Coordinates of C-alpha atoms in Angstrom, one line a residue:
M13 CA 9.4 0.7 -35.7
A14 CA 6.7 -0.8 -37.9
D15 CA 7.3 -4.3 -36.5
N16 CA 6.9 -2.9 -32.9
K17 CA 3.6 -1.3 -33.8
N18 CA 2.2 -4.5 -35.2
K19 CA 3.4 -6.6 -32.3
T20 CA 0.6 -8.1 -30.2
L21 CA 0.3 -6.3 -26.9
R22 CA 1.2 -8.5 -23.9
K23 CA -1.4 -9.2 -21.3
Y24 CA -1.0 -10.1 -17.6
A25 CA -3.5 -11.5 -15.2
L26 CA -4.1 -9.5 -12.0
D27 CA -2.6 -11.3 -9.0
S28 CA -4.9 -13.2 -6.7
S29 CA -5.0 -10.4 -4.1
A30 CA -5.7 -7.7 -6.6
V31 CA -8.6 -9.1 -8.7
F32 CA -11.3 -7.2 -6.7
Y33 CA -9.7 -3.7 -6.6
P34 CA -11.0 -2.5 -10.0
Y35 CA -14.6 -3.4 -9.0
F36 CA -14.5 -0.9 -6.2
T37 CA -13.0 2.0 -8.1
T38 CA -15.2 5.1 -8.7
K39 CA -14.5 8.6 -9.7
K40 CA -14.3 9.5 -6.0
T41 CA -12.7 6.4 -4.4
Q42 CA -9.9 4.1 -5.3
S43 CA -7.6 1.8 -3.2
M44 CA -4.3 3.7 -3.3
Y45 CA -1.2 4.6 -1.4
C46 CA 1.7 6.9 -1.9
V47 CA 5.5 6.4 -1.5
G48 CA 7.8 9.3 -1.9
A49 CA 11.3 10.7 -1.6
I50 CA 12.7 14.1 -0.6
L51 CA 15.9 14.7 -2.5
K52 CA 18.9 16.9 -1.5
D53 CA 18.3 19.2 -4.4
A54 CA 15.5 20.5 -6.5
V55 CA 14.0 18.1 -9.1
D56 CA 14.1 18.9 -12.8
G57 CA 10.8 17.8 -14.3
D58 CA 12.0 17.2 -17.8
I59 CA 14.8 14.9 -16.6
L60 CA 12.4 13.2 -14.2
K61 CA 10.1 12.4 -17.1
S62 CA 12.9 10.9 -19.2
A63 CA 14.0 8.9 -16.1
L64 CA 10.5 7.5 -15.6
N65 CA 10.0 6.3 -19.2
D66 CA 13.5 4.7 -19.1
A67 CA 12.9 3.0 -15.8
L68 CA 9.6 1.6 -16.9
L69 CA 11.4 -0.5 -19.4
R70 CA 12.7 -2.5 -16.4
F71 CA 9.1 -3.1 -15.1
P72 CA 6.9 -4.5 -17.8
L73 CA 4.2 -5.3 -15.2
Y74 CA 3.8 -1.6 -14.4
K75 CA 4.1 -0.4 -18.0
T76 CA 0.4 -1.4 -18.4
R77 CA -3.2 -0.3 -18.3
V78 CA -6.2 -2.0 -16.8
K79 CA -8.5 -3.6 -19.4
R80 CA -11.8 -5.5 -19.2
G81 CA -11.7 -9.2 -20.1
Y82 CA -14.6 -11.6 -20.5
G83 CA -14.8 -12.6 -16.8
A84 CA -12.1 -10.5 -15.1
Y85 CA -10.0 -7.4 -15.3
L86 CA -6.4 -7.7 -16.6
L87 CA -3.3 -5.7 -17.3
Q88 CA -2.3 -4.9 -20.9
E89 CA 1.0 -3.6 -22.1
N90 CA 0.9 0.2 -22.5
R91 CA 3.2 1.7 -25.1
A92 CA 2.1 5.3 -24.5
E93 CA 4.5 7.8 -23.0
A94 CA 4.3 8.1 -19.2
K95 CA 3.8 11.7 -17.8
V96 CA 5.0 13.4 -14.7
F97 CA 3.0 16.0 -12.9
K98 CA 3.5 18.9 -10.5
I99 CA 2.4 18.2 -7.0
D100 CA -0.9 20.1 -6.7
G101 CA -1.9 19.1 -3.1
K102 CA -4.7 16.7 -4.3
V103 CA -3.1 13.8 -2.7
L104 CA -4.4 10.3 -3.4
R105 CA -7.3 11.3 -5.6
P106 CA -8.3 8.5 -7.9
I107 CA -6.1 7.9 -11.0
D108 CA -7.6 9.6 -14.1
V109 CA -6.3 7.4 -16.9
K110 CA -7.0 10.1 -19.4
E111 CA -4.4 12.3 -17.6
T112 CA -1.9 9.5 -17.1
N113 CA -2.1 8.0 -20.6
G114 CA -3.7 4.8 -19.1
Y115 CA -1.0 4.2 -16.4
Q116 CA -2.2 3.2 -13.0
F117 CA 0.2 5.4 -11.1
R118 CA 0.9 9.1 -10.9
L119 CA 4.5 10.4 -10.5
A120 CA 4.7 14.1 -9.4
Y121 CA 7.3 16.5 -8.1
E122 CA 7.7 19.9 -6.5
G123 CA 10.9 21.4 -5.2
C124 CA 13.0 18.6 -3.8
R125 CA 10.0 16.2 -3.4
I126 CA 8.9 13.3 -5.5
T127 CA 5.7 11.4 -4.9
L128 CA 4.5 8.1 -6.5
E129 CA 0.8 7.4 -6.0
V130 CA -0.2 3.9 -7.0
F131 CA -3.4 2.0 -7.6
H132 CA -3.2 -1.1 -5.4
A133 CA -4.3 -3.4 -8.3
L134 CA -0.8 -2.8 -9.8
T135 CA 1.4 -3.8 -6.9
D136 CA 1.9 -3.3 -3.1
A137 CA 4.2 -0.7 -1.6
N138 CA 7.2 -3.2 -1.7
G139 CA 7.0 -3.1 -5.5
A140 CA 6.3 0.6 -5.7
I141 CA 9.4 1.5 -3.7
K142 CA 11.5 -0.5 -6.2
L143 CA 10.0 1.5 -9.1
L144 CA 10.5 4.8 -7.3
S145 CA 14.1 3.9 -6.5
A146 CA 14.8 2.9 -10.1
V147 CA 13.4 6.2 -11.3
I148 CA 15.6 8.2 -9.0
R149 CA 18.6 6.1 -9.9
R150 CA 18.0 6.8 -13.6
Y151 CA 17.3 10.4 -12.8
R152 CA 20.8 10.7 -11.2
E153 CA 22.4 8.8 -14.1
L154 CA 20.9 11.3 -16.6
T155 CA 22.6 14.1 -14.5
G156 CA 26.0 12.3 -14.7
V157 CA 26.0 10.2 -11.5
K158 CA 27.6 6.8 -11.8
F159 CA 26.4 3.6 -10.0
T160 CA 28.0 0.2 -9.4
D161 CA 26.2 -2.9 -10.5
D162 CA 25.7 -4.0 -6.9
C163 CA 24.3 -0.8 -5.5
G164 CA 21.0 -2.5 -4.7
V165 CA 18.7 -0.5 -7.0
F166 CA 17.5 -1.8 -10.4
A167 CA 19.2 -0.3 -13.5
Y168 CA 16.7 0.7 -16.2
D169 CA 18.5 -1.6 -18.8
S170 CA 19.0 -4.6 -16.5
P171 CA 17.1 -7.9 -17.3
H172 CA 13.6 -8.4 -16.0
P173 CA 13.2 -12.1 -15.4
E174 CA 9.8 -13.8 -15.8
H175 CA 9.7 -14.9 -12.1
E176 CA 9.2 -11.3 -11.1
L177 CA 5.8 -11.5 -12.8
E178 CA 4.6 -14.6 -10.9
D179 CA 1.5 -14.7 -8.7
G180 CA 2.9 -15.6 -5.3
F181 CA -0.5 -16.7 -4.1
K182 CA -0.8 -19.3 -6.9
K183 CA 2.8 -20.3 -6.5
Y184 CA 2.2 -21.2 -2.8
Y185 CA -1.4 -22.4 -3.1
K186 CA -2.1 -25.8 -1.5
R187 CA -5.3 -27.5 -2.6
I188 CA -8.2 -27.3 -0.2
G189 CA -11.9 -28.2 -0.4
L190 CA -14.8 -25.7 -0.5
N191 CA -15.7 -26.8 3.0
Q192 CA -12.3 -25.6 4.2
L193 CA -12.8 -22.0 3.1
N194 CA -12.8 -19.5 5.9
L195 CA -14.5 -16.6 4.1
K196 CA -16.2 -15.4 7.3
G197 CA -12.8 -15.1 9.0
M198 CA -11.6 -12.8 6.2
T199 CA -14.4 -10.3 6.9
G200 CA -14.2 -10.0 10.7
E201 CA -16.7 -8.3 13.1
H202 CA -18.1 -4.8 13.2
P203 CA -15.4 -2.5 14.7
H204 CA -15.3 0.8 16.5
R205 CA -15.2 3.7 14.1
I206 CA -13.3 6.9 14.6
S207 CA -15.8 9.7 14.4
G208 CA -15.4 13.3 13.4
T209 CA -16.4 16.0 10.9
L210 CA -15.8 14.7 7.4
L211 CA -13.7 17.0 5.2
K212 CA -15.5 18.1 2.1
D213 CA -12.5 18.6 -0.2
G214 CA -9.5 16.5 0.7
Y215 CA -7.4 15.1 3.5
K216 CA -5.3 16.2 6.4
L217 CA -1.9 14.8 6.9
E218 CA -0.1 14.8 10.3
Y219 CA 3.3 13.2 10.5
G220 CA 5.9 12.8 13.1
T221 CA 9.5 11.5 13.0
A222 CA 11.3 9.5 15.7
D223 CA 14.8 8.0 16.0
T224 CA 14.4 4.4 14.8
A225 CA 16.9 3.2 17.4
E226 CA 14.8 4.7 20.2
L227 CA 11.6 3.0 18.9
M228 CA 13.5 -0.3 18.5
A229 CA 14.9 0.0 22.1
Q230 CA 11.4 0.4 23.5
A231 CA 10.1 -2.5 21.4
K232 CA 13.1 -4.7 22.4
S233 CA 12.6 -3.9 26.1
R234 CA 9.1 -5.3 25.8
G235 CA 10.1 -8.2 23.6
V236 CA 8.0 -7.1 20.7
S237 CA 8.4 -5.8 17.1
L238 CA 8.4 -2.1 16.1
T239 CA 5.1 -2.7 14.4
A240 CA 3.5 -4.2 17.5
L241 CA 4.8 -1.3 19.6
I242 CA 3.2 1.3 17.3
A243 CA 0.0 -0.7 17.0
G244 CA -0.2 -0.7 20.7
A245 CA 0.3 3.1 20.8
V246 CA -2.4 3.5 18.2
A247 CA -4.9 1.3 20.1
Y248 CA -4.1 3.2 23.3
G249 CA -4.4 6.5 21.5
I250 CA -7.9 5.5 20.2
L251 CA -9.0 4.5 23.7
K252 CA -7.8 7.9 25.1
S253 CA -9.3 10.0 22.4
G254 CA -12.8 8.6 21.9
D255 CA -15.8 6.8 23.3
V256 CA -14.9 3.2 22.5
K257 CA -17.7 0.6 22.8
R258 CA -17.0 -1.8 20.0
P259 CA -13.7 -3.6 19.5
I260 CA -10.8 -1.6 18.0
V261 CA -9.8 -3.5 14.8
I262 CA -6.3 -2.6 13.5
M263 CA -5.5 -4.0 10.1
V264 CA -1.8 -4.7 9.5
P265 CA -0.5 -5.7 6.1
V266 CA 1.9 -8.7 6.2
N267 CA 4.6 -8.9 3.5
L268 CA 4.3 -12.6 2.5
R269 CA 7.7 -12.5 0.8
K270 CA 9.3 -12.9 4.2
L271 CA 7.6 -16.2 4.7
F272 CA 7.3 -17.5 1.2
P273 CA 10.3 -16.7 -0.9
T274 CA 9.6 -14.9 -4.2
E275 CA 10.9 -11.9 -6.1
T276 CA 7.5 -11.1 -7.5
L277 CA 6.8 -7.4 -8.2
S278 CA 3.1 -7.9 -8.1
N279 CA 1.0 -7.8 -4.9
F280 CA 2.1 -10.4 -2.3
V281 CA 0.7 -9.1 1.0
T282 CA -2.3 -9.9 3.1
F283 CA -3.8 -8.4 6.2
V284 CA -4.2 -9.6 9.8
R285 CA -6.7 -8.1 12.2
L286 CA -5.6 -7.1 15.7
I287 CA -8.6 -6.8 18.0
V288 CA -8.4 -4.7 21.1
K289 CA -11.4 -4.5 23.5
R290 CA -11.6 -1.9 26.2
S291 CA -12.4 -4.5 28.8
E292 CA -9.2 -6.4 28.1
V293 CA -6.7 -3.5 28.5
K294 CA -5.9 -0.7 30.9
T295 CA -2.5 0.6 30.0
F296 CA -0.3 1.2 27.0
D297 CA 1.8 -1.8 27.8
D298 CA -1.4 -3.9 27.9
C299 CA -2.2 -2.8 24.4
V300 CA 1.3 -3.5 23.2
R301 CA 1.3 -7.0 24.6
L302 CA -2.1 -7.8 23.2
C303 CA -1.2 -6.5 19.7
A304 CA 2.2 -8.4 19.8
A305 CA 0.6 -11.7 20.8
Q306 CA -2.0 -11.5 18.0
L307 CA 0.6 -10.5 15.4
T308 CA 2.7 -13.5 16.3
E309 CA -0.3 -15.9 16.2
K310 CA -2.2 -14.5 13.2
A311 CA 0.9 -13.8 11.0
S312 CA 2.4 -17.2 11.5
K313 CA 3.4 -19.2 8.4
D314 CA 0.6 -21.8 8.8
K315 CA -2.1 -19.1 9.2
M316 CA -0.8 -17.2 6.2
Q317 CA -0.7 -20.5 4.2
A318 CA -4.4 -21.0 5.1
F319 CA -5.2 -17.5 3.9
I320 CA -3.3 -18.0 0.6
S321 CA -5.2 -21.3 0.0
T322 CA -8.5 -19.7 0.8
T323 CA -7.9 -16.7 -1.5
V324 CA -6.9 -18.8 -4.5
R325 CA -9.5 -21.6 -3.9
A326 CA -12.4 -19.2 -3.8
Q327 CA -11.4 -17.7 -7.1
K328 CA -11.0 -21.2 -8.7
N329 CA -14.8 -21.8 -8.2
I330 CA -16.0 -22.6 -11.7
I331 CA -19.2 -20.6 -11.3
F332 CA -17.2 -17.5 -10.2
R333 CA -14.9 -17.9 -13.2
M334 CA -17.7 -18.3 -15.8
I335 CA -19.8 -15.3 -14.8
P336 CA -19.3 -12.4 -17.3
L337 CA -17.5 -9.4 -16.0
G338 CA -20.5 -7.1 -16.2
L339 CA -22.7 -9.3 -14.2
K340 CA -19.9 -10.1 -11.7
W341 CA -19.4 -6.3 -11.3
I342 CA -23.1 -5.9 -10.3
F343 CA -23.0 -8.7 -7.8
I344 CA -19.8 -7.5 -6.2
R345 CA -20.9 -3.9 -6.0
L346 CA -24.2 -4.8 -4.4
G347 CA -22.4 -7.0 -1.9
R348 CA -20.2 -4.0 -1.1
L349 CA -23.2 -2.0 -0.1
F350 CA -24.0 -4.4 2.7
L351 CA -20.4 -5.2 3.7
K352 CA -18.8 -2.0 5.0
S353 CA -15.1 -1.9 5.8
R354 CA -14.4 -4.0 8.9
Q355 CA -11.5 -2.1 10.5
T356 CA -11.0 0.9 12.7
I357 CA -7.6 1.8 11.1
I358 CA -4.9 0.4 8.8
I359 CA -1.3 0.5 9.9
S360 CA 1.2 -0.2 7.2
N361 CA 4.9 -0.5 8.0
L362 CA 7.0 -0.5 4.9
G363 CA 10.1 -1.2 7.1
N364 CA 13.6 0.1 6.6
V365 CA 14.5 1.4 3.1
E366 CA 18.2 1.3 2.2
L367 CA 19.6 3.3 -0.7
P368 CA 23.2 4.2 -1.8
D369 CA 24.5 7.6 -1.1
E370 CA 24.7 8.4 -4.8
M371 CA 20.9 8.5 -4.9
G372 CA 20.9 11.8 -3.0
V373 CA 17.8 11.0 -1.0
E374 CA 17.2 12.7 2.4
Q375 CA 13.9 11.2 3.4
I376 CA 11.5 8.4 2.3
T377 CA 7.8 8.9 2.9
M378 CA 4.7 6.8 2.8
N379 CA 1.0 7.4 3.4
L380 CA -2.3 5.6 2.8
N381 CA -5.6 6.6 1.4
V382 CA -8.8 6.8 3.6
S383 CA -12.5 6.8 3.1
K384 CA -15.7 8.0 4.8
N385 CA -15.9 4.7 6.7
N386 CA -12.2 4.3 7.4
V387 CA -11.3 7.9 8.2
Q388 CA -7.7 7.7 9.5
N389 CA -4.8 5.4 8.5
L390 CA -1.1 5.3 9.3
G391 CA 1.9 4.7 7.1
I392 CA 5.3 4.0 8.6
V393 CA 8.7 3.9 6.9
S394 CA 12.3 4.1 8.2
Y395 CA 15.3 5.6 6.4
E396 CA 18.7 6.6 7.5
G397 CA 17.9 6.0 11.2
I398 CA 14.7 8.1 11.1
C399 CA 11.2 6.5 11.4
R400 CA 8.5 8.6 9.8
L401 CA 4.8 8.1 10.9
T402 CA 2.2 9.7 8.7
F403 CA -1.5 9.8 9.5
T404 CA -3.9 10.5 6.6
S405 CA -7.2 11.8 7.9
A406 CA -10.6 12.3 6.2
I407 CA -11.9 14.2 9.3
E408 CA -11.1 17.6 10.8
Q409 CA -10.2 16.2 14.2
L410 CA -6.7 15.0 14.9
D411 CA -7.1 14.0 18.5
M412 CA -6.2 10.4 17.8
P413 CA -2.9 11.0 16.0
S414 CA -1.9 13.5 18.7
A415 CA -2.7 10.9 21.4
V416 CA -0.5 8.4 19.7
F417 CA 2.4 10.7 19.5
D418 CA 1.9 11.7 23.2
T419 CA 1.8 8.1 24.2
L420 CA 5.1 7.4 22.5
E421 CA 6.7 10.5 24.1
E422 CA 5.5 9.4 27.5
N423 CA 7.4 6.2 26.9
N424 CA 10.8 7.7 26.1
V425 CA 10.4 8.1 22.3
K426 CA 11.0 11.7 21.3
I427 CA 8.6 12.7 18.5
T428 CA 9.3 15.6 16.2
K429 CA 5.8 16.7 15.2
N430 CA 5.7 18.4 11.9
A431 CA 3.1 20.9 10.9
V432 CA -0.3 19.6 10.0
Y433 CA -1.1 20.4 6.4
R434 CA -4.2 20.2 4.4
V435 CA -4.3 18.5 1.0
K436 CA -7.2 18.6 -1.5

């Protein structure tokens, strides 16, 4: 035990897409998202806590705290015990590291439900769902359930190879000159903003569920992906529910692992902007076709390669690297004052999650945080043939989510709308 206490704490560099997240964190705002699961039986908090601390042994990158270095933030090994919390309705509030013992996530439970809220500097939702799955597997093991080695979910005591820690951006970086940087293309144009009465003490969530096969059938009939279909429905819903004069800008995360093979558990996603102008579309199908065409073009491998190279090359600038963290923090925060968010809405599709029956999971959930400038976002996840669409809203009005669900129903996709509920 003494040797362990004296051992130097391991440090990890933030991945190339995560380096700026800590600069924008305040007591009121933080870039976060939530993945969750609804089990078939009530959760025992004491067993869940043991499962979490066991599972973290498999994920050294997440068993960390954010620390300040000379010129950048970094992750440092955290040997403190991780806590679990009761779900209190305060969804996606910034992580209080004094509450979490320094951890950059918050695992909570209530009844049959488990939620994992994660600071985006740690990982993307693809990594978070692996951690959540490993916790649930260990939870079941502690209650006597047996799993096979090939069940598809990490065991807490399985090896954690070094390549899971790699920065996918740096791995696939191709050298470019400063004159080839497309920083302007990364910011985009001023978008339409969804208006409404800002909530004073929290968010509203509205979610609907649909048969994944029905959604896929509608997408296939149009020759597009499920993401493009829903993006089209969102664009059309925004057009139907508001006075739209500026372009609608839909930000869609792209999982780069599908184009550039890696098993990294850090962030390896980027965003593409789908731009829909009222003058260019009249119908729902127009919106779908436009979104699909832009997704195909902008999420192509060569465009993503260019984005990877721009991201890494900009950070390799010797001046940027030499500026002390405190001064860099001031410059970046000042820049943030003049550069507001450049999207109307974010749509994140985690895709289809597959888990063995022994996990005892009925539903998987996902939702995104919002802000006063980006007031409504959509999280999508499919599990066991059901696609769940969850809108997070920072405003009272839910006209847009309702218009999106109505649009899908008008196009032969039955939506089971669940009760709107308020979270603080």
